[in-house]
Short mmCIF file of C-alpha atoms in Angstrom, two decimals:
data_model
loop_
_atom_site.label_atom_id
_atom_site.label_comp_id
_atom_site.label_asym_id
_atom_site.label_seq_id
_atom_site.Cartn_x
_atom_site.Cartn_y
_atom_site.Cartn_z
CA MET A 66 62.57 116.19 -55.47
CA LYS A 67 61.45 118.50 -58.26
CA ASN A 68 60.42 116.93 -61.56
CA PRO A 69 63.69 115.80 -63.21
CA LEU A 70 62.10 115.74 -66.65
CA ARG A 71 61.78 119.52 -66.69
CA HIS A 72 65.35 119.43 -68.03
CA LEU A 73 64.54 116.94 -70.80
CA ASN A 74 65.62 119.30 -73.59
CA ALA A 75 68.86 120.04 -71.78
CA LEU A 76 69.51 116.31 -71.33
CA ARG A 77 69.04 115.83 -75.06
CA VAL A 78 71.59 118.59 -75.67
CA PHE A 79 73.96 116.97 -73.17
CA GLU A 80 73.74 113.61 -74.96
CA ALA A 81 74.56 115.17 -78.34
CA ALA A 82 77.44 117.25 -76.94
CA ALA A 83 78.83 114.24 -75.08
CA ARG A 84 78.57 111.97 -78.11
CA HIS A 85 80.43 114.46 -80.31
CA CYS A 86 82.71 115.83 -77.56
CA SER A 87 81.84 119.17 -79.14
CA PHE A 88 79.29 121.88 -78.39
CA ALA A 89 79.56 123.15 -81.97
CA LYS A 90 78.73 119.75 -83.51
CA ALA A 91 75.85 119.29 -81.09
CA ALA A 92 74.50 122.70 -82.10
CA SER A 93 74.71 121.74 -85.78
CA GLU A 94 72.95 118.40 -85.22
CA LEU A 95 70.16 119.96 -83.17
CA ASN A 96 69.87 123.03 -85.42
CA VAL A 97 70.41 125.50 -82.58
CA SER A 98 73.13 128.04 -81.82
CA HIS A 99 76.32 127.30 -79.93
CA SER A 100 75.17 129.64 -77.15
CA VAL A 101 71.93 127.66 -76.69
CA VAL A 102 73.94 124.45 -76.22
CA SER A 103 76.26 126.17 -73.73
CA GLN A 104 73.31 127.56 -71.76
CA HIS A 105 71.59 124.15 -71.54
CA ILE A 106 74.80 122.56 -70.29
CA ARG A 107 75.29 125.32 -67.69
CA ASN A 108 71.69 124.84 -66.51
CA LEU A 109 72.24 121.10 -66.12
CA GLU A 110 75.52 121.58 -64.28
CA ALA A 111 73.86 124.05 -61.90
CA TRP A 112 70.97 121.63 -61.33
CA PHE A 113 73.23 118.62 -60.71
CA GLY A 114 75.73 120.69 -58.75
CA THR A 115 78.71 119.34 -60.67
CA ASP A 116 80.66 119.92 -63.86
CA LEU A 117 79.63 117.57 -66.68
CA PHE A 118 82.38 118.74 -69.03
CA ILE A 119 85.97 119.86 -68.63
CA ARG A 120 86.69 122.90 -70.81
CA TYR A 121 90.00 123.39 -72.61
CA GLY A 122 89.45 126.61 -74.54
CA ASN A 123 87.28 125.63 -77.51
CA ARG A 124 87.66 121.91 -76.73
CA VAL A 125 85.62 119.93 -74.20
CA GLU A 126 85.65 116.45 -72.77
CA LEU A 127 83.40 114.67 -70.31
CA SER A 128 84.14 114.89 -66.62
CA GLU A 129 83.93 111.78 -64.47
CA ASP A 130 80.35 112.64 -63.49
CA GLY A 131 79.53 113.31 -67.15
CA ARG A 132 80.88 109.90 -68.15
CA ASP A 133 78.73 108.26 -65.46
CA LEU A 134 75.62 110.11 -66.64
CA LEU A 135 75.97 109.61 -70.41
CA PRO A 136 75.07 105.87 -70.80
CA GLN A 137 71.85 106.21 -68.81
CA ILE A 138 70.75 109.38 -70.60
CA ALA A 139 71.56 107.88 -74.02
CA SER A 140 69.61 104.75 -73.15
CA GLY A 141 66.62 106.72 -71.89
CA LEU A 142 66.50 108.95 -74.98
CA GLN A 143 66.71 105.89 -77.22
CA ILE A 144 63.73 104.33 -75.41
CA LEU A 145 61.73 107.53 -75.97
CA THR A 146 62.79 107.66 -79.62
CA ASP A 147 61.87 104.02 -80.24
CA ALA A 148 58.47 104.45 -78.58
CA SER A 149 57.68 107.55 -80.63
CA GLU A 150 58.83 106.00 -83.92
CA THR A 151 56.78 102.87 -83.31
CA LEU A 152 53.60 104.91 -82.90
CA LEU A 153 54.43 107.20 -85.83
CA ARG A 154 54.84 104.21 -88.12
CA LYS A 155 51.33 103.10 -87.20
CA THR A 156 49.63 106.48 -87.48
CA ARG A 157 51.38 108.48 -90.22
CA SER A 158 49.60 108.11 -93.55
CA GLY A 159 49.20 109.82 -96.88
CA THR A 160 50.56 109.97 -100.42
CA LEU A 161 53.77 111.83 -101.15
CA VAL A 162 54.68 112.85 -104.71
CA VAL A 163 58.46 113.20 -105.20
CA SER A 164 59.94 114.76 -108.35
CA ALA A 165 63.59 113.70 -108.61
CA GLU A 166 66.52 113.89 -111.01
CA PRO A 167 66.45 110.61 -113.01
CA ALA A 168 69.91 109.24 -112.15
CA LEU A 169 69.42 109.90 -108.45
CA ALA A 170 65.92 108.41 -108.62
CA SER A 171 67.03 105.10 -110.16
CA LEU A 172 70.48 104.64 -108.62
CA TRP A 173 69.98 105.84 -105.03
CA LEU A 174 66.52 107.12 -104.12
CA ARG A 175 64.36 104.17 -105.22
CA LYS A 176 65.96 101.82 -102.72
CA ARG A 177 65.62 104.36 -99.90
CA ILE A 178 61.94 104.84 -100.68
CA THR A 179 61.43 101.09 -100.33
CA GLU A 180 63.14 101.16 -96.93
CA PHE A 181 61.10 104.17 -95.81
CA CYS A 182 57.79 102.60 -96.88
CA ASP A 183 58.70 99.40 -95.01
CA LEU A 184 59.06 101.54 -91.87
CA PHE A 185 55.95 103.65 -92.58
CA PRO A 186 53.57 101.30 -94.44
CA ARG A 187 50.67 103.77 -94.43
CA ILE A 188 52.66 106.36 -96.40
CA GLU A 189 52.75 105.90 -100.18
CA VAL A 190 55.62 107.57 -102.05
CA ASP A 191 55.02 108.29 -105.74
CA LEU A 192 58.47 108.73 -107.32
CA ARG A 193 58.46 110.70 -110.60
CA PRO A 194 61.85 111.05 -112.33
CA ALA A 195 62.13 114.29 -114.32
CA TRP A 196 65.00 116.24 -115.89
CA THR A 197 63.05 119.42 -115.24
CA PRO A 198 61.66 119.50 -111.69
CA ALA A 199 57.89 119.60 -111.47
CA GLN A 200 56.11 122.58 -110.00
CA ILE A 201 56.12 122.18 -106.25
CA GLY A 202 52.76 122.32 -104.53
CA GLU A 203 49.50 122.97 -106.37
CA GLY A 204 48.79 119.24 -106.59
CA GLN A 205 51.90 118.48 -108.68
CA ALA A 206 54.84 117.60 -106.40
CA ASP A 207 55.15 117.60 -102.62
CA MET A 208 58.96 117.35 -102.71
CA LEU A 209 61.78 118.06 -105.16
CA ILE A 210 65.13 116.26 -105.05
CA HIS A 211 67.36 117.59 -107.79
CA PHE A 212 70.54 119.46 -108.69
CA GLU A 213 70.75 122.54 -106.48
CA THR A 214 70.96 124.71 -109.60
CA ARG A 215 67.49 123.53 -110.67
CA ILE A 216 65.70 124.02 -107.35
CA PRO A 217 63.43 127.10 -107.25
CA ARG A 218 64.93 130.07 -105.45
CA SER A 219 61.73 131.16 -103.71
CA GLY A 220 58.68 129.62 -102.10
CA VAL A 221 60.58 126.60 -100.76
CA THR A 222 62.78 125.46 -97.90
CA LYS A 223 65.96 123.70 -99.02
CA ASP A 224 68.37 121.21 -97.46
CA ARG A 225 71.54 119.85 -99.04
CA LEU A 226 71.41 116.08 -99.47
CA PHE A 227 74.96 115.27 -100.63
CA ALA A 228 77.57 116.21 -103.22
CA ILE A 229 78.81 114.09 -106.11
CA ASP A 230 82.59 113.98 -106.65
CA GLY A 231 83.52 112.32 -109.93
CA TYR A 232 86.74 110.48 -110.82
CA PRO A 233 87.84 108.54 -113.93
CA ALA A 234 86.80 104.89 -113.85
CA ALA A 235 86.51 102.08 -116.37
CA ALA A 236 85.96 98.34 -116.73
CA PRO A 237 88.86 96.16 -115.48
CA ASP A 238 89.67 94.92 -119.00
CA LEU A 239 90.05 98.49 -120.25
CA ARG A 240 92.18 99.33 -117.21
CA ASP A 241 94.40 96.34 -117.94
CA SER A 242 94.85 97.38 -121.56
CA LEU A 243 95.95 100.84 -120.39
CA ALA A 244 98.33 99.26 -117.87
CA SER A 245 99.99 97.34 -120.69
CA ARG A 246 100.99 100.71 -122.13
CA ASP A 247 102.89 101.82 -118.99
CA ASP A 248 99.66 102.78 -117.20
CA GLN A 249 99.71 106.20 -118.85
CA ILE A 250 96.46 107.66 -120.13
CA ASP A 251 96.71 109.99 -123.08
CA TRP A 252 94.04 112.44 -121.98
CA ASP A 253 94.12 114.11 -125.40
CA ARG A 254 92.89 110.87 -127.00
CA ALA A 255 91.15 109.12 -124.11
CA LEU A 256 87.93 107.35 -125.06
CA LEU A 257 85.41 109.14 -122.85
CA ILE A 258 81.82 108.37 -121.92
CA HIS A 259 79.60 111.35 -121.11
CA ASP A 260 76.17 111.51 -119.50
CA ASN A 261 73.71 114.29 -120.23
CA GLY A 262 76.25 116.48 -122.02
CA LYS A 263 79.98 117.08 -121.76
CA GLU A 264 79.99 119.64 -118.95
CA THR A 265 81.19 117.30 -116.18
CA TRP A 266 84.20 115.98 -118.07
CA HIS A 267 84.93 119.57 -119.08
CA LYS A 268 85.12 120.49 -115.35
CA TRP A 269 87.53 117.62 -114.71
CA TYR A 270 89.79 118.64 -117.61
CA LEU A 271 89.79 122.29 -116.52
CA ALA A 272 90.89 121.21 -113.05
CA HIS A 273 93.48 118.58 -113.98
CA GLU A 274 94.31 118.69 -117.72
CA PRO A 275 93.72 122.35 -118.62
CA ASP A 276 95.86 122.24 -121.78
CA SER A 277 93.90 119.37 -123.28
CA ALA A 278 90.70 119.49 -125.33
CA GLY A 279 90.15 115.75 -124.97
CA TRP A 280 86.87 116.36 -123.15
CA ARG A 281 85.29 117.32 -126.45
CA SER A 282 85.43 113.72 -127.72
CA GLY A 283 83.45 110.65 -126.72
CA LYS A 284 79.88 109.45 -126.84
CA VAL A 285 77.15 111.28 -124.95
CA HIS A 286 74.41 109.27 -123.24
CA SER A 287 71.19 110.87 -122.10
CA ASP A 288 71.24 109.20 -118.69
CA LEU A 289 73.88 108.18 -116.15
CA SER A 290 72.51 104.62 -116.02
CA LEU A 291 73.19 104.22 -119.75
CA ALA A 292 76.66 105.72 -119.34
CA ILE A 293 77.45 103.29 -116.51
CA ASP A 294 76.33 100.32 -118.62
CA ALA A 295 78.54 101.51 -121.50
CA ALA A 296 81.52 101.82 -119.16
CA ILE A 297 80.94 98.33 -117.73
CA ASP A 298 80.91 97.00 -121.31
CA GLY A 299 84.35 98.52 -121.85
CA GLU A 300 83.29 101.28 -124.22
CA GLY A 301 85.32 103.97 -122.47
CA ILE A 302 86.14 105.95 -119.32
CA ILE A 303 83.37 107.41 -117.19
CA LEU A 304 83.39 109.94 -114.37
CA ALA A 305 82.14 107.67 -111.59
CA ASP A 306 81.52 108.39 -107.91
CA ASP A 307 81.12 106.53 -104.62
CA ILE A 308 77.38 107.18 -104.20
CA LEU A 309 75.48 106.73 -107.45
CA CYS A 310 78.07 104.23 -108.74
CA GLN A 311 78.59 102.52 -105.39
CA ARG A 312 77.36 99.11 -106.55
CA GLU A 313 79.57 99.04 -109.65
CA ILE A 314 82.66 100.27 -107.80
CA SER A 315 82.28 97.94 -104.80
CA SER A 316 81.63 94.92 -107.06
CA GLY A 317 84.68 95.67 -109.20
CA GLN A 318 82.68 96.16 -112.39
CA LEU A 319 84.27 99.60 -112.54
CA VAL A 320 87.72 100.48 -111.17
CA ARG A 321 89.25 103.85 -110.45
CA LEU A 322 91.90 104.91 -112.95
CA ASP A 323 93.05 108.25 -111.57
CA PRO A 324 93.10 109.69 -108.02
CA ARG A 325 92.04 113.12 -109.24
CA SER A 326 88.39 114.07 -108.80
CA VAL A 327 86.11 117.03 -109.36
CA ARG A 328 82.99 118.29 -107.60
CA CYS A 329 80.23 117.59 -110.10
CA VAL A 330 77.05 118.73 -108.38
CA TRP A 331 75.16 119.09 -105.11
CA TYR A 332 71.77 117.46 -104.70
CA GLU A 333 69.17 119.33 -102.65
CA ILE A 334 65.77 118.55 -101.15
CA ALA A 335 63.06 121.21 -101.42
CA LEU A 336 59.67 121.39 -99.73
CA PRO A 337 56.97 124.04 -100.00
CA ARG A 338 57.71 126.77 -97.48
CA GLU A 339 54.32 126.17 -95.86
CA ALA A 340 54.87 122.40 -95.40
CA SER A 341 53.74 121.26 -91.97
CA ARG A 342 56.31 119.87 -89.56
CA SER A 343 54.03 116.86 -89.08
CA SER A 344 53.48 116.20 -92.80
CA ALA A 345 54.59 113.04 -94.58
CA SER A 346 56.93 115.14 -96.74
CA THR A 347 58.72 116.60 -93.69
CA LEU A 348 58.98 113.15 -92.12
CA PHE A 349 60.48 111.71 -95.31
CA LYS A 350 62.86 114.65 -95.71
CA ASN A 351 64.17 114.29 -92.16
CA TRP A 352 64.55 110.54 -92.62
CA LEU A 353 66.52 111.02 -95.85
CA LEU A 354 68.80 113.60 -94.23
CA GLU A 355 69.46 111.20 -91.37
CA GLN A 356 70.21 108.34 -93.79
CA SER A 357 72.62 110.49 -95.80
CA GLN A 358 74.35 112.27 -92.91
CA THR A 359 77.67 110.43 -93.34
CA LEU A 360 77.68 111.34 -97.06
CA ARG A 361 77.75 115.05 -96.13
CA GLU A 362 80.59 114.74 -93.62
#
């Protein structure tokens, strides 16, 4: 029998397509075109002499032979992945300087860096919060994680991390006091809490209360962490979200007041265009994208 591993790439494509029941989603995950996925599957089907998928126009589902094959292929690929990751954790080393937007750095990224360094103990990540991203490369920063509007337009490769969708939230006591007044918020006179300017609340008002200028009022804090603390203390209503404010929302320290939300910002990761695929920065970027995949869906 000819070497079965000569179709290893095609088997990897098959596993992704079978897991998603979609050639398009497999192509997106593997960063290849739909036609490449289709060709790999055709090659496998010709090699095995059987159909692995049943096609229904643009929709596919596993055939009986495909269902029999999937568990063994998935298990084999996982063994290869685990073996590779175990060795990488022992051998990858270096220092990685990350310049990140302060709220993201303190409320989400710090914990992920700790998890990453536990997995790769020979890689040191130097996290440097900064409102203005550092210069990338030239001995200053190996990676930028910031608002997409502040990422350089040239000299870098960029990947979207996740978006922030903000909605009105407040401390339970403040919510209860509003409920005692028929649960109606007077958005002209609402006591607002802003972070780093009034732009985000302005977006929300434009989308949902366009005739009101209530966004102009309220106290401005220089950092989201300070704004969150003020909201927890009952000082007003904040535009919270399910990522950076996840701990406060899940614990009940902040509660949602209004179902209406607004897209506040996208966070992006940027690396120098010449960054090596085997570098610590590329490894960390890929790990972060994997950890945040569900947040982009």
